[in-house]
Tab-separated table of C-alpha atoms and ligand atoms in Angstrom:
chain	number	residue	atom	x	y	z
A	118	MET	CA	262.973	-103.164	100.186
A	119	LEU	CA	265.323	-100.223	99.952
A	120	THR	CA	263.234	-97.217	98.939
A	121	PRO	CA	262.574	-93.528	99.421
A	122	LEU	CA	260.430	-93.096	102.596
A	123	SER	CA	258.744	-89.894	101.622
A	124	LEU	CA	256.601	-88.359	104.350
A	125	THR	CA	256.207	-91.348	106.622
A	126	SER	CA	257.678	-90.982	110.090
A	127	SER	CA	261.248	-92.267	109.993
A	128	PHE	CA	264.147	-92.928	112.259
A	129	GLY	CA	267.868	-92.836	111.308
A	130	PHE	CA	270.088	-95.453	112.835
A	131	GLY	CA	273.662	-94.605	112.091
A	132	ASP	CA	276.018	-97.547	112.546
A	133	ARG	CA	279.567	-96.602	112.500
A	134	LEU	CA	280.932	-100.088	113.174
A	135	GLY	CA	278.688	-101.924	110.746
A	136	LEU	CA	277.613	-104.363	113.384
A	137	ALA	CA	274.562	-102.717	114.955
A	138	THR	CA	271.754	-103.264	112.384
A	139	PRO	CA	270.465	-106.485	113.967
A	140	GLY	CA	269.795	-104.620	117.132
A	141	HIS	CA	268.266	-101.704	115.260
A	142	ILE	CA	265.851	-104.138	113.453
A	143	ALA	CA	264.868	-105.635	116.755
A	144	ALA	CA	263.952	-102.235	118.123
A	145	VAL	CA	262.057	-100.951	115.154
A	146	ARG	CA	259.982	-104.051	114.397
A	147	ARG	CA	256.403	-103.615	115.423
A	148	THR	CA	256.612	-99.787	115.391
A	149	ASN	CA	255.273	-97.458	112.726
A	150	PHE	CA	258.640	-95.900	112.011
A	151	MET	CA	260.355	-96.482	108.713
A	152	PRO	CA	263.976	-97.144	109.487
A	153	VAL	CA	267.024	-95.856	107.790
A	154	PHE	CA	269.679	-98.595	108.416
A	155	ALA	CA	272.518	-97.138	106.364
A	156	GLN	CA	273.318	-93.663	107.302
A	157	GLN	CA	276.758	-92.100	107.363
A	158	SER	CA	278.108	-88.682	106.719
A	159	VAL	CA	281.147	-87.838	104.646
A	160	ARG	CA	282.944	-86.873	107.858
A	161	GLU	CA	281.952	-90.214	109.491
A	162	ASN	CA	283.136	-92.154	106.398
A	163	ALA	CA	286.484	-90.408	106.761
A	164	ARG	CA	286.793	-91.129	110.511
A	165	THR	CA	285.763	-94.700	110.291
A	166	ASP	CA	287.688	-95.309	107.022
A	167	ARG	CA	284.610	-96.845	105.341
A	168	THR	CA	283.143	-96.111	101.893
A	169	PRO	CA	279.485	-95.448	101.196
A	170	GLN	CA	279.357	-98.860	99.567
A	171	GLN	CA	280.793	-100.742	102.666
A	172	VAL	CA	278.214	-98.908	104.892
A	173	MET	CA	275.530	-99.968	102.494
A	174	ASP	CA	276.751	-103.614	102.299
A	175	ASP	CA	276.878	-104.007	106.085
A	176	ALA	CA	273.272	-102.827	106.459
A	177	LYS	CA	272.054	-105.003	103.516
A	178	ARG	CA	273.703	-108.121	104.963
A	179	ALA	CA	271.838	-107.522	108.256
A	180	VAL	CA	268.494	-106.768	106.526
A	181	GLU	CA	268.756	-110.032	104.624
A	182	ALA	CA	269.778	-112.083	107.557
A	183	ALA	CA	266.880	-110.757	109.635
A	184	LYS	CA	264.450	-111.076	106.732
A	185	TRP	CA	263.436	-107.504	107.041
A	186	ASP	CA	261.060	-107.151	104.044
A	187	SER	CA	259.484	-103.797	104.943
A	188	PRO	CA	260.602	-100.408	103.360
A	189	TRP	CA	263.988	-99.105	104.678
A	190	GLY	CA	266.190	-96.179	103.561
A	191	ALA	CA	269.825	-95.359	103.251
A	192	ASP	CA	270.888	-91.741	104.060
A	193	ALA	CA	273.857	-90.011	102.508
A	194	ASP	CA	274.302	-87.676	105.450
A	195	HIS	CA	275.683	-84.140	105.613
A	196	LEU	CA	276.795	-83.925	101.955
A	197	LYS	CA	278.493	-80.591	101.482
A	198	ALA	CA	279.818	-80.428	97.921
A	199	LEU	CA	278.749	-81.544	94.538
A	200	ASP	CA	281.539	-83.982	94.353
A	201	ASP	CA	280.244	-85.727	97.513
A	202	ILE	CA	277.231	-87.033	95.751
A	203	PRO	CA	278.348	-89.726	93.088
A	204	PRO	CA	279.701	-92.398	95.375
A	205	PHE	CA	276.480	-92.484	97.390
A	206	VAL	CA	274.322	-92.618	94.231
A	207	GLU	CA	276.392	-95.431	92.842
A	208	ALA	CA	276.019	-97.377	96.135
A	209	GLY	CA	272.244	-97.049	95.785
A	210	TYR	CA	271.451	-94.481	98.567
A	211	THR	CA	267.803	-93.350	98.693
A	212	PHE	CA	267.938	-90.411	101.081
A	213	PHE	CA	270.213	-87.472	100.572
A	214	THR	CA	270.931	-84.973	103.289
A	215	VAL	CA	272.487	-81.734	102.125
A	216	ASP	CA	274.345	-79.523	104.522
A	217	PRO	CA	274.925	-76.052	103.115
A	218	GLY	CA	276.052	-74.712	106.496
A	219	GLU	CA	279.296	-73.386	105.080
A	220	TYR	CA	277.239	-70.923	103.049
A	221	VAL	CA	275.224	-69.653	105.991
A	222	ASP	CA	276.211	-66.080	107.080
A	223	ASN	CA	276.270	-66.428	110.817
A	224	SER	CA	277.409	-62.796	111.459
A	225	VAL	CA	274.146	-61.370	110.202
A	226	ASP	CA	272.547	-61.499	113.710
A	227	THR	CA	274.833	-58.735	114.808
A	228	ASP	CA	275.278	-56.749	111.615
A	229	SER	CA	274.182	-53.100	111.565
A	230	PHE	CA	271.458	-51.980	109.163
A	231	GLU	CA	274.045	-50.253	107.089
A	232	ILE	CA	275.960	-53.563	106.620
A	233	LEU	CA	272.759	-55.368	105.877
A	234	LYS	CA	271.953	-52.959	103.016
A	235	GLN	CA	275.328	-53.484	101.540
A	236	LYS	CA	275.256	-57.241	101.856
A	237	VAL	CA	271.710	-57.626	100.492
A	238	SER	CA	272.667	-55.914	97.257
A	239	ALA	CA	274.273	-59.237	96.260
A	240	PHE	CA	270.775	-60.752	96.110
A	241	ASN	CA	267.725	-59.979	94.065
A	242	TRP	CA	266.324	-57.688	96.714
A	243	GLU	CA	263.665	-56.119	94.528
A	244	GLU	CA	262.064	-59.407	93.550
A	245	LEU	CA	262.259	-60.686	97.137
A	246	SER	CA	260.700	-57.556	98.642
A	247	VAL	CA	257.792	-57.782	96.128
A	248	LEU	CA	257.371	-61.408	96.959
A	249	TYR	CA	257.591	-61.192	100.761
A	250	LEU	CA	256.588	-57.643	101.812
A	251	ASN	CA	253.417	-55.660	101.186
A	252	GLN	CA	253.552	-52.009	100.332
A	253	ASN	CA	253.975	-50.998	103.934
A	254	GLY	CA	257.185	-53.074	103.999
A	255	GLU	CA	255.611	-55.687	106.168
A	256	GLN	CA	255.811	-59.380	105.704
A	257	VAL	CA	252.865	-60.956	103.913
A	258	TRP	CA	253.205	-64.080	106.084
A	259	GLY	CA	253.566	-63.291	109.801
A	260	ASP	CA	254.916	-60.064	111.268
A	261	PHE	CA	258.233	-59.616	109.673
A	262	ALA	CA	259.361	-56.453	108.117
A	263	ALA	CA	262.011	-55.425	105.668
A	264	GLU	CA	264.859	-55.751	108.099
A	265	SER	CA	264.067	-59.317	109.078
A	266	LEU	CA	263.646	-60.273	105.384
A	267	MET	CA	267.045	-58.764	104.797
A	268	ARG	CA	268.582	-60.830	107.633
A	269	ALA	CA	266.885	-64.013	106.401
A	270	THR	CA	268.138	-63.411	102.844
A	271	ILE	CA	271.703	-62.634	103.853
A	272	LYS	CA	271.925	-65.516	106.313
A	273	TYR	CA	270.466	-68.224	104.199
A	274	GLY	CA	270.340	-67.028	100.653
A	275	ARG	CA	273.570	-68.553	99.448
A	276	ALA	CA	272.923	-71.714	101.442
A	277	ILE	CA	269.512	-72.122	99.731
A	278	GLN	CA	271.212	-71.607	96.231
A	279	HIS	CA	273.808	-74.242	97.140
A	280	ALA	CA	271.091	-76.784	98.354
A	281	ALA	CA	269.253	-76.062	95.032
A	282	SER	CA	272.305	-76.868	92.979
A	283	MET	CA	272.823	-80.064	94.995
A	284	PHE	CA	269.197	-81.062	94.283
A	285	LYS	CA	269.588	-80.362	90.548
A	286	ARG	CA	272.737	-82.467	90.353
A	287	LEU	CA	270.985	-85.350	92.159
A	288	PHE	CA	267.958	-85.029	89.979
A	289	GLN	CA	270.080	-85.586	86.949
A	290	MET	CA	271.341	-88.860	88.379
A	291	LYS	CA	268.136	-90.261	90.090
A	292	ALA	CA	264.476	-89.997	89.546
A	293	GLU	CA	263.218	-90.623	93.057
A	294	PHE	CA	264.878	-89.975	96.410
A	295	ASP	CA	264.209	-88.327	99.786
A	296	PHE	CA	266.009	-85.001	100.016
A	297	GLU	CA	266.777	-83.242	103.288
A	298	VAL	CA	268.237	-79.807	103.830
A	299	SER	CA	269.905	-79.485	107.130
A	300	VAL	CA	271.270	-76.251	108.673
A	301	ASP	CA	271.461	-77.796	112.179
A	302	GLU	CA	275.212	-77.346	112.673
A	303	THR	CA	275.244	-73.516	112.289
A	304	ASP	CA	276.184	-71.114	115.102
A	305	SER	CA	272.867	-69.337	115.491
A	306	PRO	CA	269.361	-70.816	115.756
A	307	THR	CA	266.939	-70.701	112.798
A	308	THR	CA	264.029	-68.563	113.746
A	309	PRO	CA	260.538	-69.681	112.651
A	310	LEU	CA	260.485	-66.809	110.078
A	311	GLU	CA	263.796	-67.963	108.702
A	312	HIS	CA	262.458	-71.494	108.589
A	313	PHE	CA	259.559	-70.154	106.563
A	314	TYR	CA	261.962	-68.261	104.301
A	315	ILE	CA	264.171	-71.298	103.691
A	316	ALA	CA	261.162	-73.585	102.993
A	317	ASN	CA	259.553	-71.081	100.667
A	318	GLU	CA	262.643	-70.243	98.711
A	319	LEU	CA	263.494	-73.925	98.182
A	320	THR	CA	259.960	-74.541	97.006
A	321	ARG	CA	260.131	-71.577	94.597
A	322	LEU	CA	263.470	-72.980	93.192
A	323	GLY	CA	261.728	-76.265	92.508
A	324	VAL	CA	263.604	-78.188	95.217
A	325	ARG	CA	261.435	-81.192	96.236
A	326	PHE	CA	262.645	-81.716	99.779
A	327	THR	CA	261.055	-84.250	102.072
A	328	SER	CA	262.592	-83.022	105.312
A	329	LEU	CA	264.216	-79.998	106.775
A	330	ALA	CA	266.449	-79.713	109.832
A	331	PRO	CA	266.499	-76.257	111.306
A	332	ARG	CA	268.997	-75.321	114.003
A	333	LEU	CA	266.685	-75.191	117.082
A	334	ILE	CA	267.162	-73.102	120.219
A	335	GLY	CA	269.005	-74.564	123.273
A	336	ARG	CA	271.665	-77.156	122.854
A	337	PHE	CA	271.304	-80.514	121.105
A	338	GLU	CA	274.649	-82.053	121.966
A	339	LYS	CA	275.837	-85.475	121.155
A	340	GLY	CA	274.855	-88.423	123.230
A	341	VAL	CA	272.929	-86.561	126.007
A	342	ASP	CA	269.556	-85.021	126.572
A	343	PHE	CA	268.435	-81.479	125.605
A	344	ILE	CA	270.213	-78.699	127.479
A	345	GLY	CA	268.307	-75.522	127.879
A	346	ASP	CA	264.841	-74.056	128.666
A	347	LEU	CA	262.267	-76.723	127.713
A	348	ASN	CA	259.371	-74.244	127.924
A	349	ALA	CA	261.032	-71.885	125.598
A	350	LEU	CA	261.677	-74.799	123.197
A	351	ASP	CA	258.039	-75.814	123.476
A	352	ASN	CA	256.942	-72.317	122.376
A	353	GLU	CA	259.440	-72.217	119.601
A	354	LEU	CA	258.491	-75.588	118.285
A	355	GLU	CA	254.899	-74.492	118.134
A	356	LYS	CA	255.886	-71.757	115.742
A	357	HIS	CA	258.010	-74.072	113.702
A	358	ALA	CA	255.108	-76.409	113.479
A	359	ALA	CA	252.948	-73.621	112.006
A	360	VAL	CA	255.486	-73.267	109.311
A	361	THR	CA	255.693	-76.963	108.418
A	362	SER	CA	251.907	-77.257	108.336
A	363	HIS	CA	251.644	-74.212	106.137
A	364	PHE	CA	253.603	-76.091	103.499
A	365	GLY	CA	252.530	-79.674	104.331
A	366	THR	CA	255.167	-81.061	102.002
A	367	TYR	CA	258.007	-82.062	104.345
A	368	LYS	CA	258.952	-83.605	107.684
A	369	LEU	CA	260.686	-81.868	110.425
A	370	SER	CA	264.057	-83.569	110.934
A	371	LEU	CA	265.937	-83.648	114.216
A	372	HIS	CA	269.656	-84.181	114.061
A	373	SER	CA	271.816	-85.216	117.146
A	374	GLY	CA	268.535	-86.828	117.835
A	375	SER	CA	269.606	-89.594	120.184
A	376	ASP	CA	268.969	-89.358	123.882
A	377	LYS	CA	266.680	-86.310	123.664
A	378	PHE	CA	264.089	-88.018	125.848
A	379	ASN	CA	262.684	-84.680	127.122
A	380	VAL	CA	262.044	-83.400	123.591
A	381	TYR	CA	260.352	-86.341	121.975
A	382	PRO	CA	256.913	-85.686	123.590
A	383	LEU	CA	257.063	-82.164	122.080
A	384	LEU	CA	257.886	-83.569	118.631
A	385	VAL	CA	254.875	-85.810	118.863
A	386	LYS	CA	252.661	-82.977	120.141
A	387	TYR	CA	253.441	-80.751	117.143
A	388	TRP	CA	254.260	-83.094	114.358
A	389	GLY	CA	252.589	-86.384	115.229
A	390	GLY	CA	253.637	-88.810	112.520
A	391	ARG	CA	255.639	-86.475	110.371
A	392	ILE	CA	259.144	-86.485	111.806
A	393	HIS	CA	262.542	-87.776	111.018
A	394	VAL	CA	264.960	-88.382	113.821
A	395	LYS	CA	268.626	-89.050	113.337
A	396	THR	CA	270.948	-90.881	115.669
A	397	ALA	CA	274.534	-92.226	115.153
A	398	GLY	CA	276.951	-92.196	117.844
A	399	THR	CA	274.618	-93.521	120.510
A	400	SER	CA	274.936	-96.984	118.917
A	401	TYR	CA	278.640	-96.761	119.308
A	402	LEU	CA	278.071	-95.852	122.957
A	403	GLU	CA	275.993	-99.011	123.466
A	404	ALA	CA	278.959	-100.982	121.889
A	405	LEU	CA	281.150	-99.518	124.578
A	406	ARG	CA	278.670	-100.385	127.222
A	407	VAL	CA	279.095	-104.059	126.156
A	408	LEU	CA	282.845	-103.715	126.527
A	409	ALA	CA	282.539	-101.972	129.949
A	410	SER	CA	280.688	-105.123	131.206
A	411	TYR	CA	282.448	-107.889	129.342
A	412	GLU	CA	285.885	-106.578	128.222
A	413	PRO	CA	286.976	-104.075	130.841
A	414	ASP	CA	290.669	-103.932	129.785
A	415	LEU	CA	289.827	-102.978	126.274
A	416	PHE	CA	287.219	-100.531	127.478
A	417	MET	CA	289.800	-98.872	129.735
A	418	LYS	CA	292.295	-98.592	126.754
A	419	ILE	CA	289.615	-96.812	124.723
A	420	TYR	CA	288.590	-94.594	127.635
A	421	SER	CA	292.058	-93.432	128.275
A	422	LEU	CA	292.692	-92.812	124.594
A	423	GLY	CA	289.437	-90.815	124.593
A	424	CYS	CA	290.554	-88.615	127.389
A	425	GLU	CA	293.828	-87.947	125.555
A	426	HIS	CA	292.158	-87.109	122.309
A	427	TYR	CA	289.145	-85.339	123.538
A	428	LYS	CA	290.449	-81.700	123.313
A	429	THR	CA	291.393	-82.307	119.625
A	430	ASP	CA	288.584	-84.486	118.503
A	431	LYS	CA	285.824	-82.375	120.059
A	432	LYS	CA	286.551	-79.446	117.767
A	433	THR	CA	284.015	-80.404	115.000
A	434	TYR	CA	281.289	-81.269	117.426
A	435	HIS	CA	278.854	-79.475	119.710
A	436	VAL	CA	279.731	-80.832	123.151
A	437	SER	CA	280.347	-79.294	126.529
A	438	ALA	CA	281.831	-82.116	128.638
A	439	GLU	CA	284.849	-81.277	130.666
A	440	LEU	CA	287.683	-83.737	131.420
A	441	ASN	CA	287.909	-82.324	135.022
A	442	ASP	CA	284.378	-83.411	135.627
A	443	LEU	CA	284.828	-87.090	134.744
A	444	PRO	CA	283.645	-89.367	137.593
A	445	ASN	CA	286.249	-91.157	139.630
A	446	THR	CA	284.768	-94.700	139.613
A	447	ASN	CA	285.683	-98.324	139.214
A	448	ASP	CA	282.117	-99.153	138.051
A	449	LEU	CA	282.870	-98.987	134.314
A	450	PRO	CA	279.283	-99.573	132.993
A	451	SER	CA	278.118	-96.494	135.115
A	452	LEU	CA	280.448	-94.336	132.863
A	453	LEU	CA	278.095	-94.942	130.042
A	454	ASN	CA	275.353	-93.062	132.034
A	455	ASP	CA	277.553	-90.057	132.848
A	456	PHE	CA	277.191	-86.880	130.901
A	457	HIS	CA	280.879	-86.108	130.599
A	458	ALA	CA	282.192	-89.645	129.941
A	459	ARG	CA	279.518	-90.184	127.199
A	460	GLN	CA	280.555	-87.116	125.301
A	461	VAL	CA	284.246	-87.828	125.698
A	462	LEU	CA	283.745	-91.379	124.353
A	463	HIS	CA	281.286	-90.216	121.775
A	464	VAL	CA	283.468	-87.711	119.876
A	465	THR	CA	286.658	-89.690	120.035
A	466	PHE	CA	285.342	-92.647	118.112
A	467	GLY	CA	287.566	-91.961	115.195
A	468	SER	CA	290.741	-92.070	117.223
A	469	ALA	CA	289.550	-95.185	119.040
A	470	LEU	CA	288.805	-96.968	115.774
A	471	VAL	CA	292.191	-96.283	114.354
A	472	GLN	CA	293.896	-97.825	117.350
A	473	PHE	CA	291.449	-100.429	118.660
A	474	GLY	CA	288.906	-100.988	115.771
A	475	VAL	CA	289.876	-104.600	115.090
A	476	GLU	CA	289.741	-105.644	118.725
A	477	LEU	CA	286.584	-103.666	119.273
A	478	LYS	CA	284.742	-105.386	116.457
A	479	ALA	CA	286.059	-108.844	117.477
A	480	ALA	CA	284.740	-108.215	120.972
A	481	LEU	CA	281.356	-107.166	119.701
A	482	ILE	CA	281.061	-110.231	117.551
A	483	LYS	CA	281.952	-112.339	120.555
A	484	HIS	CA	279.279	-110.684	122.690
A	485	GLU	CA	276.773	-109.984	119.965
A	486	ALA	CA	273.770	-111.052	121.872
A	487	ALA	CA	274.455	-108.542	124.651
A	488	TYR	CA	275.160	-105.862	122.053
A	489	TYR	CA	271.855	-106.518	120.198
A	490	ASP	CA	269.977	-106.587	123.429
A	491	GLY	CA	271.457	-103.328	124.657
A	492	LEU	CA	270.587	-101.638	121.322
A	493	LYS	CA	267.065	-102.941	121.435
A	494	THR	CA	266.420	-101.633	124.918
A	495	HIS	CA	267.993	-98.343	124.189
A	496	PHE	CA	266.158	-97.615	120.938
A	497	GLU	CA	262.851	-98.949	122.262
A	498	LYS	CA	262.974	-96.174	124.819
A	499	HIS	CA	263.481	-93.626	122.016
A	500	LEU	CA	260.734	-95.060	119.828
A	501	LEU	CA	258.125	-95.461	122.571
A	502	LEU	CA	258.484	-91.688	123.475
A	503	LEU	CA	258.187	-90.800	119.808
A	504	LYS	CA	255.077	-92.885	119.224
A	505	GLU	CA	251.898	-91.126	118.328
A	506	PRO	CA	249.036	-91.830	120.775
A	507	GLU	CA	246.472	-94.292	119.235
B	830	LIG	ZN1	273.327	-83.152	111.609
């Protein structure tokens, strides 16, 4: 049953090829996670040359074939503009992720106090200071003074307004839906105070959001585990959790959520059953793992093309793999366990599909049992670590 999932723990399985849902179903069965089987961003739709309707149809077909009769969701991911919305509403999506990242002012972290004063005059500063600061200029919630309020306002004020207009447009078109606000792809991390500010302003503007994806500290790169200081992340997440529990109205959402095995226990520790985790490209990497074992020639063509296109294709992603550090090996499946090869293959999926999409899909259909098995194993590993203790 395609439906909004609200505050239940949920897991997003992006499927760029339209063939992975049976494996996703096998992994999520018998867990408490509510799955999102159709999930594609506007950028992914462009790179895979699929429409929101096609993504939905592929997921539905698999759901019906597997007789999955529990709730599931469909996520219109990283919507940036008002015009992005209608095709997803028409195709019946239930979960809308709005990414107002273009409206975030990333320079605020280094702006001088003089510049801050100028910039903040574009906002309703008087109202905000009455709302957020006591008479001594200190924040009512936490220890945050006029300057940090200015920074939060300038950094996120326009993004919040944009997210609110996206919500209003959707609300004119649909009565019930999950609504997520994501600022995970911005340059600088969202501090816990900024997180509070975003959640509070959205609430004040009447935006009923069910999840929020802050940009966390450290690096959450595509297809690999967390890079950074895990203890520092632990401390930071504890503060973010204080914010989410203050509101109690939304889930924490983790984007680029695949393969972050070191982080999942922390999510469980602080949020228990109130999280949403998004994955996408990792299912494509599992598809390539099948080729590496069963269709080595095709795999090598995709790998070589990936190496050629990596420099260009990586520009819109957070990755740090280096071509010079690719392993020199004839053991093709082992490349799918290598940090650098995984990222190279991950971000060049669009180029690979343009050239080898037809062959790739035919190969996966031929080896579908191996593909579904690989997906099941890979995602069971994720879901087990994300499971709340009984
Ligand atoms: Zn994201």
